[in-house]
Coordinates of N, CA and C in Angstrom, one line a residue:
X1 N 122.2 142.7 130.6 CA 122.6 143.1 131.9 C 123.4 144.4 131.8
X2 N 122.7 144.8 132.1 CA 123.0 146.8 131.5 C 124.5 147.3 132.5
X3 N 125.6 147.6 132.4 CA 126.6 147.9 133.1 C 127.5 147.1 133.2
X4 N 127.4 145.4 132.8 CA 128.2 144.5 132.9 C 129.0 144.3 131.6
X5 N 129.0 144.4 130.7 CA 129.6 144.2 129.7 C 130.9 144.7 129.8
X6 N 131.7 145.7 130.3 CA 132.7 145.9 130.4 C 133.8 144.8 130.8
X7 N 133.2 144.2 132.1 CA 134.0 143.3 133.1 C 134.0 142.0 132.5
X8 N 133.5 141.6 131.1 CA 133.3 140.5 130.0 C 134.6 140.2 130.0
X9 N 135.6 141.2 129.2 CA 137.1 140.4 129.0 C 137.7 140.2 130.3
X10 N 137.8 140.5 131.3 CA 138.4 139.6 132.8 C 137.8 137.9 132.5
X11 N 136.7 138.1 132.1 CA 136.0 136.8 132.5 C 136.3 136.3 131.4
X12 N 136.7 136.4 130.4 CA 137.1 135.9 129.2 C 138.7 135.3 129.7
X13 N 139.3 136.1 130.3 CA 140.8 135.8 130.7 C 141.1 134.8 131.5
X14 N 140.0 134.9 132.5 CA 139.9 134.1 133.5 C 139.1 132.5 133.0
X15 N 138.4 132.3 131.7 CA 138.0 131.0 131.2 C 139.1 130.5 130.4
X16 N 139.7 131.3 129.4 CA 141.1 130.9 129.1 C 142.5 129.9 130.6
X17 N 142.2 130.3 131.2 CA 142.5 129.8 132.4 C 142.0 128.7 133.2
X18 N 140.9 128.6 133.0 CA 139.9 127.6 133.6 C 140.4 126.1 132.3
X19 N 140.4 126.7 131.0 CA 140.6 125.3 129.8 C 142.0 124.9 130.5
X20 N 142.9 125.3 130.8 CA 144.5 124.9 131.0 C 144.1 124.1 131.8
X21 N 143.3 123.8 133.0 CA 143.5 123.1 134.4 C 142.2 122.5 134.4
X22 N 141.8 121.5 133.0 CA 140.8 121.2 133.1 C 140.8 119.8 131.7
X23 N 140.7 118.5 132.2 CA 140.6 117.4 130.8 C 139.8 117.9 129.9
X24 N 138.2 118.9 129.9 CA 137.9 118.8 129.2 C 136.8 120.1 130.1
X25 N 136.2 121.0 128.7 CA 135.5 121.9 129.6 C 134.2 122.3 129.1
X26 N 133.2 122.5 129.0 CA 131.3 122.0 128.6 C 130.8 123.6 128.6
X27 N 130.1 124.2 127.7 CA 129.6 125.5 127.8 C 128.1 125.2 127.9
X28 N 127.1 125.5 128.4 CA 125.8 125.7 128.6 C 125.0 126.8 128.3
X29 N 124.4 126.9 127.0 CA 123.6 128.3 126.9 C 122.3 128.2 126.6
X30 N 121.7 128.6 127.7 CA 120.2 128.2 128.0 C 119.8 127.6 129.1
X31 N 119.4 128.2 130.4 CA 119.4 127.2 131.6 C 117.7 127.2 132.0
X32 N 116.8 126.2 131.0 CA 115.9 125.9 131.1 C 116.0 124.5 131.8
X33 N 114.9 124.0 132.0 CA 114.9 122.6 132.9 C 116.1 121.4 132.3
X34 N 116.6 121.6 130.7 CA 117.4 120.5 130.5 C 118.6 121.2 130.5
X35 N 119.0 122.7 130.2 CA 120.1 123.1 130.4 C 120.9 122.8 132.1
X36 N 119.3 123.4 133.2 CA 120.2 123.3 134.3 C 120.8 122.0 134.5
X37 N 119.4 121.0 134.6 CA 120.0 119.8 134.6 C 121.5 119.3 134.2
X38 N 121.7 119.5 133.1 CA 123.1 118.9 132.2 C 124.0 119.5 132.7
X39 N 123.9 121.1 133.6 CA 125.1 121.6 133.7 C 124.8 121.5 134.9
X40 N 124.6 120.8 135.9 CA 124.3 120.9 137.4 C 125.1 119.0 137.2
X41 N 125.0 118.3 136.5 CA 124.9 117.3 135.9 C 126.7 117.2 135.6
X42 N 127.2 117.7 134.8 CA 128.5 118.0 134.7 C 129.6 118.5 135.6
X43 N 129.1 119.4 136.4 CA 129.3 119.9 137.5 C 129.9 119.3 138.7
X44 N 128.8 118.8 138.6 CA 128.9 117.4 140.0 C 129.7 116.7 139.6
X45 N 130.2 116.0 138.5 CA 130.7 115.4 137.7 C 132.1 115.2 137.8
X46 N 132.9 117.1 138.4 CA 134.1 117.5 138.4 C 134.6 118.5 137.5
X47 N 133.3 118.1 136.7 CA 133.9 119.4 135.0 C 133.7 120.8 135.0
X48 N 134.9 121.3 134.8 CA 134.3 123.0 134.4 C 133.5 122.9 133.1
X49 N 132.3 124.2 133.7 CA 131.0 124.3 132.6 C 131.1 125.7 133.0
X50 N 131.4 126.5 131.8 CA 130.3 127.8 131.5 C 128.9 128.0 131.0
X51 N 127.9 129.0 131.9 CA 126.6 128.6 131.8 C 126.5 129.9 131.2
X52 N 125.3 130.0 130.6 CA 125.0 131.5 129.8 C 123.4 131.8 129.8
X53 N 123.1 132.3 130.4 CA 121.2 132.9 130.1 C 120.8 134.0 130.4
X54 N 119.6 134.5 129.6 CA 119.4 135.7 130.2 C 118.7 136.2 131.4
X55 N 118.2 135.2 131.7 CA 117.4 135.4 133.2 C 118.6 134.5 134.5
X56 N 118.7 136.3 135.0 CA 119.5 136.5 135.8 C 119.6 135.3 137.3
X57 N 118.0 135.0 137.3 CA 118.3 134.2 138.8 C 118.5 132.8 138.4
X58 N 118.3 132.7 137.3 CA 118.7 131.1 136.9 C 120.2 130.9 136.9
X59 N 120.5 132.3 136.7 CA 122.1 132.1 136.5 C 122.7 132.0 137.9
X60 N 122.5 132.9 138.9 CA 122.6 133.1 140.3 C 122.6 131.8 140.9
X61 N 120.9 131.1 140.5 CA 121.3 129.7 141.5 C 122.5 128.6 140.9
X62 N 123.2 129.1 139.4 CA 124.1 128.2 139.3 C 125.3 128.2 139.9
X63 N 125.7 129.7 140.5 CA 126.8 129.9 140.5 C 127.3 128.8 141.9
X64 N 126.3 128.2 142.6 CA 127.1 127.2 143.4 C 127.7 125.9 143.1
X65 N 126.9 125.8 141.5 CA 127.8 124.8 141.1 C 128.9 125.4 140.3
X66 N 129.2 125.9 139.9 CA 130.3 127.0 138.6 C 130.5 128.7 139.1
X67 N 131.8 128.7 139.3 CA 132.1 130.7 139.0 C 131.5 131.2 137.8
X68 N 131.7 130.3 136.8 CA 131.5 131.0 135.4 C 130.6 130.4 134.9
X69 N 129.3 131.7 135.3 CA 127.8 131.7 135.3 C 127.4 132.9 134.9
X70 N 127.3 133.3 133.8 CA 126.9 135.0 133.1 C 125.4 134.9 132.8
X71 N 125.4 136.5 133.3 CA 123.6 136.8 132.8 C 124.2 137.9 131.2
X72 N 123.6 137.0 130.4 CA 123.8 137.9 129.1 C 122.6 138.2 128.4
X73 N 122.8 139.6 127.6 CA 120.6 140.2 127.5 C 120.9 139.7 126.2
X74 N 122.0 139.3 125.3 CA 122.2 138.7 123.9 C 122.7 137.7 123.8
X75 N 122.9 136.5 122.6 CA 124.0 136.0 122.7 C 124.0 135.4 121.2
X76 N 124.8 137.3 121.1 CA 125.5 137.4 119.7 C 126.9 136.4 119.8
X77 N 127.7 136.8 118.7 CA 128.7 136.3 118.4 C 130.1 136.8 119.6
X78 N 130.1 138.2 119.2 CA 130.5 139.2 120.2 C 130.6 139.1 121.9
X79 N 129.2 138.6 122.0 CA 128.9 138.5 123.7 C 129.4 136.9 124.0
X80 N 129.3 136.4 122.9 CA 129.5 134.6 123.5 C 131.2 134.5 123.8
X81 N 132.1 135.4 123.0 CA 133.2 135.3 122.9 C 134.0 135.8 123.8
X82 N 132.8 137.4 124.2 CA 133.5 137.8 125.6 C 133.4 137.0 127.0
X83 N 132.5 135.9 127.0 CA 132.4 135.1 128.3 C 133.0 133.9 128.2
X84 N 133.6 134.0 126.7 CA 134.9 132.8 127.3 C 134.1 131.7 126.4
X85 N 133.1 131.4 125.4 CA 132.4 129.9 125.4 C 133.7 129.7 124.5
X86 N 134.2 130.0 123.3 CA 135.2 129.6 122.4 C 136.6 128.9 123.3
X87 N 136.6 129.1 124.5 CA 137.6 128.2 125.0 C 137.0 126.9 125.6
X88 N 135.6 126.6 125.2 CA 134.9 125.2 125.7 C 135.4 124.0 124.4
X89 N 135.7 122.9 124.9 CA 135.9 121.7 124.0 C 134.4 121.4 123.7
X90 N 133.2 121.7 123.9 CA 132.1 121.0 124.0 C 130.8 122.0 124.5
X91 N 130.3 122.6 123.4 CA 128.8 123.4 123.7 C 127.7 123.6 123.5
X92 N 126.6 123.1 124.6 CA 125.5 122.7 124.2 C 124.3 123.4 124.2
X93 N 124.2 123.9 123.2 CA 122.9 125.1 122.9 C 121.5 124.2 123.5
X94 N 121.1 125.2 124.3 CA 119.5 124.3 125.1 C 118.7 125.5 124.9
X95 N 118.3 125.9 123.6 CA 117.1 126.7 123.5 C 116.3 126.0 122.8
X96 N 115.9 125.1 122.6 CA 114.8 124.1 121.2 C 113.9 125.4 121.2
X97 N 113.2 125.9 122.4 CA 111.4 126.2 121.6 C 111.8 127.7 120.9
X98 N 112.5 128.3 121.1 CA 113.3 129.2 120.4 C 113.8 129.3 119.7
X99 N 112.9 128.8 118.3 CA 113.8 127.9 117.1 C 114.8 129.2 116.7
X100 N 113.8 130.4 116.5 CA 115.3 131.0 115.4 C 116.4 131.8 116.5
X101 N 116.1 131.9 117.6 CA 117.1 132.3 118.2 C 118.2 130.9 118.7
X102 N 118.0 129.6 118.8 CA 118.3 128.2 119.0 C 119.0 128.3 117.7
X103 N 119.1 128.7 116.2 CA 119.8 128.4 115.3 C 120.7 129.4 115.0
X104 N 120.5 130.4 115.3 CA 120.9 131.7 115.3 C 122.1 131.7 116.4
X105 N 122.2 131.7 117.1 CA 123.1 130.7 118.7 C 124.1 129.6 117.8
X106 N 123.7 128.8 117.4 CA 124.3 127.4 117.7 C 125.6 128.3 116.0
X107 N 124.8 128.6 115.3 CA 125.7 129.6 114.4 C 126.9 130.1 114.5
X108 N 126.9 130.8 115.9 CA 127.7 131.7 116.2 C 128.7 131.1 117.2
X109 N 127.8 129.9 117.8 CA 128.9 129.3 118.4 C 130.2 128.3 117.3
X110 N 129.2 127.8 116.4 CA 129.9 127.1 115.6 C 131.0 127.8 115.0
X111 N 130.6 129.2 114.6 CA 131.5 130.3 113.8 C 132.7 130.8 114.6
X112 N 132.6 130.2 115.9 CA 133.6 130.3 117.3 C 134.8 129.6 117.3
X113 N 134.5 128.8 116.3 CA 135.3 127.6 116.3 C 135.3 126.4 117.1
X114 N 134.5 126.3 118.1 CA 134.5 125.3 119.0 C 134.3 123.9 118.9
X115 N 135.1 123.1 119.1 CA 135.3 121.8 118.3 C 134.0 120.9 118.2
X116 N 133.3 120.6 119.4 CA 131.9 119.7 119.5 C 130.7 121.0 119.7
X117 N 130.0 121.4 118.7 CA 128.5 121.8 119.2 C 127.2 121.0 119.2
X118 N 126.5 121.0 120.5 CA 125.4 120.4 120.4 C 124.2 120.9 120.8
X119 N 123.0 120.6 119.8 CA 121.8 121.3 120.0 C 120.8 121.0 120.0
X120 N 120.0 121.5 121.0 CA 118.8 120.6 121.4 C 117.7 121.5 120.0
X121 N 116.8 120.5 119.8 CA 115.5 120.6 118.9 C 114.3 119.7 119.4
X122 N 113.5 120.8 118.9 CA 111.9 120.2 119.4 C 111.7 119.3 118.4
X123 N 112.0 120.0 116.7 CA 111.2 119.5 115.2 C 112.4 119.0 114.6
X124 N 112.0 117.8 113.3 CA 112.6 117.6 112.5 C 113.4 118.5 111.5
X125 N 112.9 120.0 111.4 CA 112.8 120.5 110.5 C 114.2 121.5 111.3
X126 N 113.9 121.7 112.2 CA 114.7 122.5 113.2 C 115.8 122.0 113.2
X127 N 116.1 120.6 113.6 CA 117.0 119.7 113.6 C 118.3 119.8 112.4
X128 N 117.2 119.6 111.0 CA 117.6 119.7 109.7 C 118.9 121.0 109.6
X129 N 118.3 121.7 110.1 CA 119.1 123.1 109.5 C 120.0 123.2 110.4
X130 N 120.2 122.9 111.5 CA 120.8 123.1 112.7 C 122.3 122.0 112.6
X131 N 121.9 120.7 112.0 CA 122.6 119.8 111.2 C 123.7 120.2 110.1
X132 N 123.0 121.2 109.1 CA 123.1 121.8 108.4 C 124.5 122.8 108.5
X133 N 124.6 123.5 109.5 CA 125.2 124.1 110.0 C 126.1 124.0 111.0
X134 N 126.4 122.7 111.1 CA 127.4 122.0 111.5 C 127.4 121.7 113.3
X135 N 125.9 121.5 113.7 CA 125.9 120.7 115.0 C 125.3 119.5 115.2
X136 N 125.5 118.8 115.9 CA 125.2 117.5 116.4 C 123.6 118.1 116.9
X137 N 122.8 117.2 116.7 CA 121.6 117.7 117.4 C 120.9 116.3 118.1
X138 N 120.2 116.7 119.3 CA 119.4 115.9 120.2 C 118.4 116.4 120.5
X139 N 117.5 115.4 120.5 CA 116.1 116.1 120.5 C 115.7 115.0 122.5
X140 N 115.9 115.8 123.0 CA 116.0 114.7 124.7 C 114.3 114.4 124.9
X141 N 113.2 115.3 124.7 CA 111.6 114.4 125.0 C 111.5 113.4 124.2
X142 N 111.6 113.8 122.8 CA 111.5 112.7 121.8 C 112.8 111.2 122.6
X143 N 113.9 111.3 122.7 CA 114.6 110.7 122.9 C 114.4 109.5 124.2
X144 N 113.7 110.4 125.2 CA 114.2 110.3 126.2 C 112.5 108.7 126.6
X145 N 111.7 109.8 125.5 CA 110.5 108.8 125.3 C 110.4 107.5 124.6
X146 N 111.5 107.3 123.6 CA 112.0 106.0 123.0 C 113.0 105.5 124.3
X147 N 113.7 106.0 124.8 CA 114.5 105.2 125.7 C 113.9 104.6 126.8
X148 N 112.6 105.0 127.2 CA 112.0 104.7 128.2 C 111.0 103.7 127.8
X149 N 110.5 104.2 126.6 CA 109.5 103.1 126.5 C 110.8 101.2 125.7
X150 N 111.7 101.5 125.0 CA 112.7 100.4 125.1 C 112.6 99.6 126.3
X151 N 112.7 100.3 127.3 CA 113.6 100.0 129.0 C 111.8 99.2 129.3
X152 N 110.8 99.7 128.8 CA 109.8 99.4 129.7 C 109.5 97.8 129.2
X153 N 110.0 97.6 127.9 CA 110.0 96.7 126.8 C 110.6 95.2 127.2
X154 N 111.7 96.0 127.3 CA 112.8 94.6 127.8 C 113.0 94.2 129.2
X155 N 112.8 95.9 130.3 CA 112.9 95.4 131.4 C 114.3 96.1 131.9
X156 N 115.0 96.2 131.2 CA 116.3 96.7 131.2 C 116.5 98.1 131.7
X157 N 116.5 98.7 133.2 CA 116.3 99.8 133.6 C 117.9 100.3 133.7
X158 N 119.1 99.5 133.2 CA 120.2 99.8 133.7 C 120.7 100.6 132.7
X159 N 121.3 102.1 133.8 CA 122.2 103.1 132.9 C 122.7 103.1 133.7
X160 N 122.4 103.6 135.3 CA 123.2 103.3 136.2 C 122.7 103.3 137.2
X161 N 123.4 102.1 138.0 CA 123.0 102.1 139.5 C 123.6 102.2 140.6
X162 N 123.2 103.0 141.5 CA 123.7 103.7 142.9 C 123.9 102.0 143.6
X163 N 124.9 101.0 144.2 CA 124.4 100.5 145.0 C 124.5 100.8 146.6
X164 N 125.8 101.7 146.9 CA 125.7 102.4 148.1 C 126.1 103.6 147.4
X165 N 126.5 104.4 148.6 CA 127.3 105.8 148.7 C 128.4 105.6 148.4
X166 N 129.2 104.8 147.7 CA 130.3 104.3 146.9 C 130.6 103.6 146.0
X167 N 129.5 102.6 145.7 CA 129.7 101.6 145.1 C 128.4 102.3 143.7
X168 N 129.0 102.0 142.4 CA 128.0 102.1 141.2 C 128.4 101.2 140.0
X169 N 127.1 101.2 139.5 CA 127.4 100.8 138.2 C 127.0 101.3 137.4
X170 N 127.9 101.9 135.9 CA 127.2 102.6 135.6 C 128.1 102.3 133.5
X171 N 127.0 102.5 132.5 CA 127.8 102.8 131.6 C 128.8 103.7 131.0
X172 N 130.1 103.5 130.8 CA 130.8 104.2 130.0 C 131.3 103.9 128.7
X173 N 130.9 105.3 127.3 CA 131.1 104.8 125.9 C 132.6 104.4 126.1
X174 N 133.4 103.7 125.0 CA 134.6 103.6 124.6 C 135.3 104.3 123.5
X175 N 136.5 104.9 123.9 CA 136.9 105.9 123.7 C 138.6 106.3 124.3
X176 N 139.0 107.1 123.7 CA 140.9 107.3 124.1 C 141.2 106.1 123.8
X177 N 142.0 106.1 125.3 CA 143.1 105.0 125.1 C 142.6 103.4 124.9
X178 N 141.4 103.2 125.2 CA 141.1 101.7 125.6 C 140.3 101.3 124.2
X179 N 140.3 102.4 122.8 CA 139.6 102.3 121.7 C 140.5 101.4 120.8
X180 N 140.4 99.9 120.3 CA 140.6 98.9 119.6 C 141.8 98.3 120.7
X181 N 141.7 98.1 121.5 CA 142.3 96.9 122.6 C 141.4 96.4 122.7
X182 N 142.3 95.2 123.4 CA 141.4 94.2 124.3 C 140.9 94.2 125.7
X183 N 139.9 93.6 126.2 CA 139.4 94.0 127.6 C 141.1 93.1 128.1
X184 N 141.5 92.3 127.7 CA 143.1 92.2 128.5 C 144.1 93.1 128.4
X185 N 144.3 93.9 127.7 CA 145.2 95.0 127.1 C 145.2 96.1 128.4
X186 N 143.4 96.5 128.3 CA 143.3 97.4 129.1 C 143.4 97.4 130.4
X187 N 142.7 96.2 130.9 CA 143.2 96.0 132.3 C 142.6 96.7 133.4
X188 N 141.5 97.4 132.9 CA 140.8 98.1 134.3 C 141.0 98.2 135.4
X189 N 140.8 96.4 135.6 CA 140.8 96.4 136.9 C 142.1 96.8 138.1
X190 N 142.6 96.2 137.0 CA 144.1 96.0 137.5 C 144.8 98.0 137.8
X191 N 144.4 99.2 137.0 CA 144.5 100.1 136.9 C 143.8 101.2 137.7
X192 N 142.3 100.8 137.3 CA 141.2 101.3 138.4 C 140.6 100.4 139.1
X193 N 140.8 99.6 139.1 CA 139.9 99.3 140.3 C 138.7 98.7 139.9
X194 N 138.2 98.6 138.6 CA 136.9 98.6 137.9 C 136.7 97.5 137.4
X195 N 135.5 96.5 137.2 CA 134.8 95.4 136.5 C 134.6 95.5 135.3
X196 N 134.7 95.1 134.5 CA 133.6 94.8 132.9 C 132.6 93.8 133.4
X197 N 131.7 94.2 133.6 CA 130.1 93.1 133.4 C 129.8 92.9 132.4
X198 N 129.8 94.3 131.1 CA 129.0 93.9 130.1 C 129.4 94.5 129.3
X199 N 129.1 94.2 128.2 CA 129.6 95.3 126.7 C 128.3 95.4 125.8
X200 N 127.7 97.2 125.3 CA 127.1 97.0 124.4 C 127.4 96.9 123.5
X201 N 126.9 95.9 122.2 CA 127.7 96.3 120.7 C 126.6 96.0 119.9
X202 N 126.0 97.3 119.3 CA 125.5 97.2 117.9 C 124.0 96.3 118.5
X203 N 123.7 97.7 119.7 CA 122.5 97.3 120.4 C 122.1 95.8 121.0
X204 N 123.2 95.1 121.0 CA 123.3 94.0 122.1 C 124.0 93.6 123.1
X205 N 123.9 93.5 124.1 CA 124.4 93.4 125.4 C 124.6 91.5 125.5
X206 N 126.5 92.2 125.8 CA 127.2 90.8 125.6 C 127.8 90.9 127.4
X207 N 127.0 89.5 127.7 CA 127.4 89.2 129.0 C 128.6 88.1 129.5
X208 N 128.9 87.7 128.4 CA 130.3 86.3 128.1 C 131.4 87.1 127.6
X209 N 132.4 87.4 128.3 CA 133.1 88.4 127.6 C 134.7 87.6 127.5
X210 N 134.7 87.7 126.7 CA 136.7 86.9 126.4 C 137.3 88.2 126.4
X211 N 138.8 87.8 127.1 CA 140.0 88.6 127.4 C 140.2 89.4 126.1
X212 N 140.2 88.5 124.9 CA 140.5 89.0 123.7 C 139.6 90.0 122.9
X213 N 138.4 90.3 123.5 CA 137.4 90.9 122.9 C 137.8 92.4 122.6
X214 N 137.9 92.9 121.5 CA 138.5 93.8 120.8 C 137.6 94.9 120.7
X215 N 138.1 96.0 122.0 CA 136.7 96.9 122.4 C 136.8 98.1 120.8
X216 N 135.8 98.6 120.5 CA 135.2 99.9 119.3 C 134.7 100.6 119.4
X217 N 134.4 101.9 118.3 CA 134.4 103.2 119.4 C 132.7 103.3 119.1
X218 N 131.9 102.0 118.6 CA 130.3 101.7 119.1 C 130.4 101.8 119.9
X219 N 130.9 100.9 121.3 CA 131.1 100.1 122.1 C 130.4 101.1 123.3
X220 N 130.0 100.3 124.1 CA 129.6 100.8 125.9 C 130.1 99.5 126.6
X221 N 131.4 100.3 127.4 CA 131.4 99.0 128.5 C 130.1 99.5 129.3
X222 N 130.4 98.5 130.5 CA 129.6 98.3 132.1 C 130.1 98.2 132.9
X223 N 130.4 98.9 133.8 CA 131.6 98.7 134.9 C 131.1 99.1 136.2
X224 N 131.3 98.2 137.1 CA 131.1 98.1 138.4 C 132.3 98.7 139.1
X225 N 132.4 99.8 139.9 CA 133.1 100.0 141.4 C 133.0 101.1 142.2
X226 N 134.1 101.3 142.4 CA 133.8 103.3 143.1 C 133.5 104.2 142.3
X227 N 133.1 104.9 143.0 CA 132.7 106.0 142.2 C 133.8 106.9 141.6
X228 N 135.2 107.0 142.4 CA 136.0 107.7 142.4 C 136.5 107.2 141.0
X229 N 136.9 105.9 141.4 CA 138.0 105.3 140.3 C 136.9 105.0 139.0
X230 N 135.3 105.2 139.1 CA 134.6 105.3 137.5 C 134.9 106.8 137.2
X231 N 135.3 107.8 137.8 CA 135.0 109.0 137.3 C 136.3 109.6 136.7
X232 N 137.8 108.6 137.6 CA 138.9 108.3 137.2 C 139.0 107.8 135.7
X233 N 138.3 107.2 135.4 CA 137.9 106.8 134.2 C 137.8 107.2 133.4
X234 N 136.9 107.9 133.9 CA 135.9 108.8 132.8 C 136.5 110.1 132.2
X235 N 137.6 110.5 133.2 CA 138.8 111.7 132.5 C 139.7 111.0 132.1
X236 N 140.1 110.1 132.4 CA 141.4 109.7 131.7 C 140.7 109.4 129.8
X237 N 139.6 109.1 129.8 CA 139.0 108.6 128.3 C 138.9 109.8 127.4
X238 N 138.2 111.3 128.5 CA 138.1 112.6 127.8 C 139.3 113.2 126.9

């Protein structure tokens, strides 16, 4: 984006700013169909996300979910740093079919210091090196194709369910504060507002749950209520 590069460190100043007033803050570089998703997805969520791509109108329609939405014609080391990604706790490279520019990326963000990188891959091979180099990697067709055909298996369509305009259920991993307590320690309900229905552990879904059951950071509870007080949740755990 020929002329913008100047006005990079404001925006850099102003993401430094955005981490302060924020539990936790998600970078997005690549806003192909799983980039927008995830970061339209977070968004909605309550989380600041910085998005990064080089086609300008993908970036435009983000900006009504996020201010900080750059059109960048690189994304060297140099350019990721002037838009602020190194103040993200969490950045998820979404270039898979782009292998060497997808590893070449996840590189520089890693080289950023950024504490969680994650990166999407088409191939095993891709994956490997990407591993290699210190990111978490997810491959979401492959993934997304085992989780569906699982669900078609068992029957078990629950990740989460809308039951009104208020009411959901939905999984959340275990994690912070409620990591090696008991579901009596924690007290959900009593706190937020919230149910335990169910707990995964070690790919089984335990529906008998005793007070004393000693939650792990395997663990997915299942929790039934507002939406407010699950999302209340869901930052207090970040």
């Amino acid at each position: 984006m020929s002329g913008s590069f100047a006005c990079y460190h404001y925006r850099n100043e102003e993401t430094k700013k955005m981490k302060k007033n924020a539990n936790s803050t998600f970078g997005i570089v690549g806003l192909g169909r799983f980039g927008t998703a995830l970061a339209i997805t977070l968004a909605e969520a309550g989380k600041e996300v910085i998005v990064v791509d080089q086609n300008e109108e993908k970036v435009k329609a983000m900006r009504q979910y996020t201010e900080y939405a750059f059109v960048c014609d690189n994304l060297s080391k140099a350019t990721l740093s002037e838009v602020g990604i190194q103040n993200c706790d969490t950045v998820i490279v979404c270039i898979g079919s782009r292998i060497d520019t997808s590893i070449l990326t996840t590189l520089n963000v890693v080289s950023l210091g950024v504490p969680h990188v994650i990166s999407k891959a088409t191939s095993q091979d891709q994956g490997a090196v990407l591993e290699k180099i210190g990111a978490e990697v997810v491959y979401p067709e492959r993934d997304m194709a085992i989780r569906l055909g699982k669900k078609l298996l068992s029957g078990n369509f629950l990740d989460f369910i809308f039951l009104d305009n208020d009411i959901e259920i939905q999984q959340v991993p275990v994690s912070g504060f409620i990591e090696g307590k008991t579901i009596q320690e924690i007290n959900i309900r009593k706190k937020y507002g919230l149910n335990i229905i169910a707990i995964e552990h070690d790919q089984n879904t335990i529906i008998e749950l005793s007070p004393d059951y000693k939650l792990q950071s395997e663990d997915i509870i299942v929790v039934i209520g507002k939406v407010q007080n699950i999302r209340e949740l869901e930052r207090a755990l970040s």
